[in-house]
């Protein structure tokens, strides 16, 4: 059975050539089922509007894996305590600092540190020079969330503007199957 991957964009979207657009295409080529919706008012988002949209999409699509970029991470932090789901995997890429002032997205801040991110396996990717979150803040967030982290050197906000029209490590991580799961399948 094909895994279902929900890709959630940040402020202003992740249109081509953003790595999320590339990831959606690559996953489809690998026979994953993909949903890559466009949030309403993506240039001036309202938290409650995005939360309701996300909840409807989760109910309708029923993903196994969720991939968040930028503001979508913050949306997930605000929403996950209200969800009755358990994902296989959750990828948090380039979250935004709790101390940022983003006028277009002011309803998203401050945000909570979720106790349960609703996934069996979670990874966060951060950059050493992200203008929206320092590496020190990223390490602090990763520690509070108690999750794994990939640190990317000089990757900016890990978006098309930073040169990421493709992010192969995201595809590789999603495709990777745990050895335990492979062994269980071999024993059947």
Coordinates of C-alpha atoms in Angstrom, one line a residue:
X1 CA 0.0 0.0 0.0
X2 CA 1.3 3.4 -0.9
X3 CA 2.1 5.9 1.8
X4 CA 0.1 9.2 1.9
X5 CA 2.2 12.3 2.2
X6 CA 0.8 15.7 3.1
X7 CA 3.1 18.7 2.3
X8 CA 2.3 21.9 4.1
X9 CA 3.8 25.2 2.8
X10 CA 4.6 28.3 4.8
X11 CA 3.9 32.0 4.2
X12 CA 3.3 32.8 0.5
X13 CA 3.4 29.2 -0.5
X14 CA 6.0 26.9 -2.0
X15 CA 5.4 27.1 -5.7
X16 CA 7.9 25.7 -8.2
X17 CA 11.0 25.8 -8.0
X18 CA 10.7 25.4 -4.2
X19 CA 11.9 22.1 -2.9
X20 CA 8.4 21.2 -1.6
X21 CA 7.1 21.4 -5.2
X22 CA 10.0 19.2 -6.4
X23 CA 9.4 16.8 -3.5
X24 CA 5.7 16.4 -4.4
X25 CA 6.7 15.5 -8.0
X26 CA 9.4 13.1 -6.9
X27 CA 7.1 11.4 -4.4
X28 CA 4.4 10.9 -7.1
X29 CA 7.1 9.3 -9.4
X30 CA 7.9 6.9 -6.5
X31 CA 4.2 6.0 -6.2
X32 CA 3.4 7.9 -3.0
X33 CA 0.0 9.5 -2.8
X34 CA 0.5 13.2 -2.3
X35 CA -1.5 16.2 -1.2
X36 CA 0.1 19.6 -1.5
X37 CA -2.8 22.0 -0.8
X38 CA -2.6 25.8 -1.0
X39 CA -3.7 27.4 2.2
X40 CA -6.2 30.3 2.0
X41 CA -4.8 33.8 2.1
X42 CA -1.3 32.5 2.0
X43 CA 0.3 36.0 1.9
X44 CA -1.6 37.2 5.0
X45 CA -2.6 34.0 6.8
X46 CA -4.9 33.9 9.8
X47 CA -4.1 31.1 12.3
X48 CA -7.7 30.0 12.9
X49 CA -8.4 29.9 9.2
X50 CA -5.3 27.8 8.5
X51 CA -6.1 25.5 11.5
X52 CA -9.6 24.7 10.2
X53 CA -8.2 24.1 6.7
X54 CA -5.5 21.8 8.0
X55 CA -8.0 19.8 10.1
X56 CA -10.3 19.3 7.1
X57 CA -7.4 18.2 5.0
X58 CA -6.2 15.7 7.6
X59 CA -9.7 14.3 8.0
X60 CA -10.1 14.0 4.2
X61 CA -6.6 12.9 3.1
X62 CA -5.6 10.8 6.2
X63 CA -1.8 11.1 5.7
X64 CA 0.9 8.8 7.0
X65 CA 3.6 11.4 6.6
X66 CA 3.5 15.2 7.0
X67 CA 6.2 17.6 5.7
X68 CA 6.1 21.2 7.0
X69 CA 8.1 24.2 5.9
X70 CA 8.5 27.5 7.8
X71 CA 5.2 28.8 9.1
X72 CA 3.6 25.4 8.5
X73 CA 5.7 24.1 11.5
X74 CA 4.1 26.8 13.7
X75 CA 0.7 25.8 12.4
X76 CA 1.5 22.2 13.4
X77 CA 2.6 23.2 16.9
X78 CA -0.7 25.2 17.3
X79 CA -2.9 22.4 16.0
X80 CA -1.4 19.0 17.0
X81 CA -2.8 18.9 20.5
X82 CA -6.2 19.1 19.0
X83 CA -5.7 16.1 16.7
X84 CA -6.5 12.5 17.3
X85 CA -3.9 11.0 14.9
X86 CA -0.6 9.2 14.9
X87 CA 1.6 9.7 11.8
X88 CA 4.4 7.4 10.7
X89 CA 6.7 10.4 10.1
X90 CA 6.8 14.2 10.6
X91 CA 9.4 16.4 9.0
X92 CA 9.8 20.0 10.3
X93 CA 11.9 22.1 8.0
X94 CA 13.1 25.6 8.8
X95 CA 10.8 26.5 11.7
X96 CA 10.5 30.2 12.6
X97 CA 11.7 31.6 15.9
X98 CA 9.2 32.2 18.6
X99 CA 10.7 35.7 18.9
X100 CA 10.1 36.8 15.3
X101 CA 7.8 39.6 14.4
X102 CA 6.2 38.8 11.1
X103 CA 3.4 41.3 10.6
X104 CA 1.7 39.3 7.8
X105 CA 1.4 36.3 10.2
X106 CA 1.1 37.9 13.6
X107 CA -1.8 35.6 14.7
X108 CA 0.7 32.6 14.7
X109 CA 2.9 34.1 17.4
X110 CA 3.8 33.3 20.1
X111 CA 3.4 29.6 19.6
X112 CA 3.3 26.6 22.0
X113 CA 6.0 24.0 22.3
X114 CA 4.0 20.8 21.6
X115 CA 4.4 17.9 24.0
X116 CA 3.2 15.3 21.5
X117 CA 3.9 16.0 17.8
X118 CA 1.6 13.1 16.9
X119 CA 4.3 11.0 14.9
X120 CA 6.3 7.9 15.5
X121 CA 9.4 9.4 13.9
X122 CA 10.2 13.1 13.7
X123 CA 13.1 15.1 12.3
X124 CA 13.8 18.8 12.1
X125 CA 16.0 20.4 9.5
X126 CA 17.6 23.8 10.3
X127 CA 20.2 26.0 8.7
X128 CA 23.3 27.7 10.2
X129 CA 22.2 31.0 8.7
X130 CA 18.4 31.0 8.6
X131 CA 17.2 34.6 8.8
X132 CA 14.0 33.4 10.6
X133 CA 15.7 31.3 13.3
X134 CA 19.3 31.2 14.6
X135 CA 21.0 27.9 14.9
X136 CA 21.1 28.4 18.6
X137 CA 17.3 28.8 18.7
X138 CA 16.9 25.8 16.5
X139 CA 19.0 23.6 18.8
X140 CA 17.0 24.9 21.8
X141 CA 13.7 24.1 20.0
X142 CA 15.0 20.7 19.0
X143 CA 16.0 20.0 22.6
X144 CA 12.6 21.0 23.9
X145 CA 10.8 18.9 21.4
X146 CA 13.2 16.0 22.0
X147 CA 13.5 15.1 18.3
X148 CA 16.3 14.5 15.8
X149 CA 17.8 17.3 13.8
X150 CA 19.7 17.7 10.6
X151 CA 21.8 20.9 10.5
X152 CA 22.5 22.3 7.0
X153 CA 25.4 24.6 6.5
X154 CA 24.6 28.1 5.0
X155 CA 21.2 26.9 3.7
X156 CA 19.4 30.1 4.5
X157 CA 15.6 29.5 5.0
X158 CA 15.9 26.3 3.1
X159 CA 13.7 27.6 0.2
X160 CA 14.0 28.4 -3.5
X161 CA 15.5 31.9 -2.6
X162 CA 18.3 30.1 -0.7
X163 CA 18.9 27.8 -3.7
X164 CA 16.8 24.8 -2.7
X165 CA 14.7 23.8 -5.7
X166 CA 15.5 20.2 -4.7
X167 CA 16.1 18.7 -1.3
X168 CA 17.1 15.1 -1.8
X169 CA 17.6 14.4 1.9
X170 CA 13.9 15.0 2.4
X171 CA 13.0 12.4 -0.3
X172 CA 15.5 10.0 1.1
X173 CA 14.2 10.3 4.6
X174 CA 10.6 9.8 3.6
X175 CA 11.5 6.7 1.5
X176 CA 13.7 5.2 4.2
X177 CA 12.0 2.2 5.9
X178 CA 13.2 1.3 9.3
X179 CA 15.2 -1.9 9.5
X180 CA 12.9 -3.2 12.2
X181 CA 9.9 -2.8 9.8
X182 CA 11.8 -4.6 7.0
X183 CA 12.7 -7.5 9.3
X184 CA 9.0 -7.8 10.5
X185 CA 7.9 -8.0 6.8
X186 CA 10.5 -10.7 6.1
X187 CA 9.3 -12.8 9.0
X188 CA 5.7 -12.8 7.7

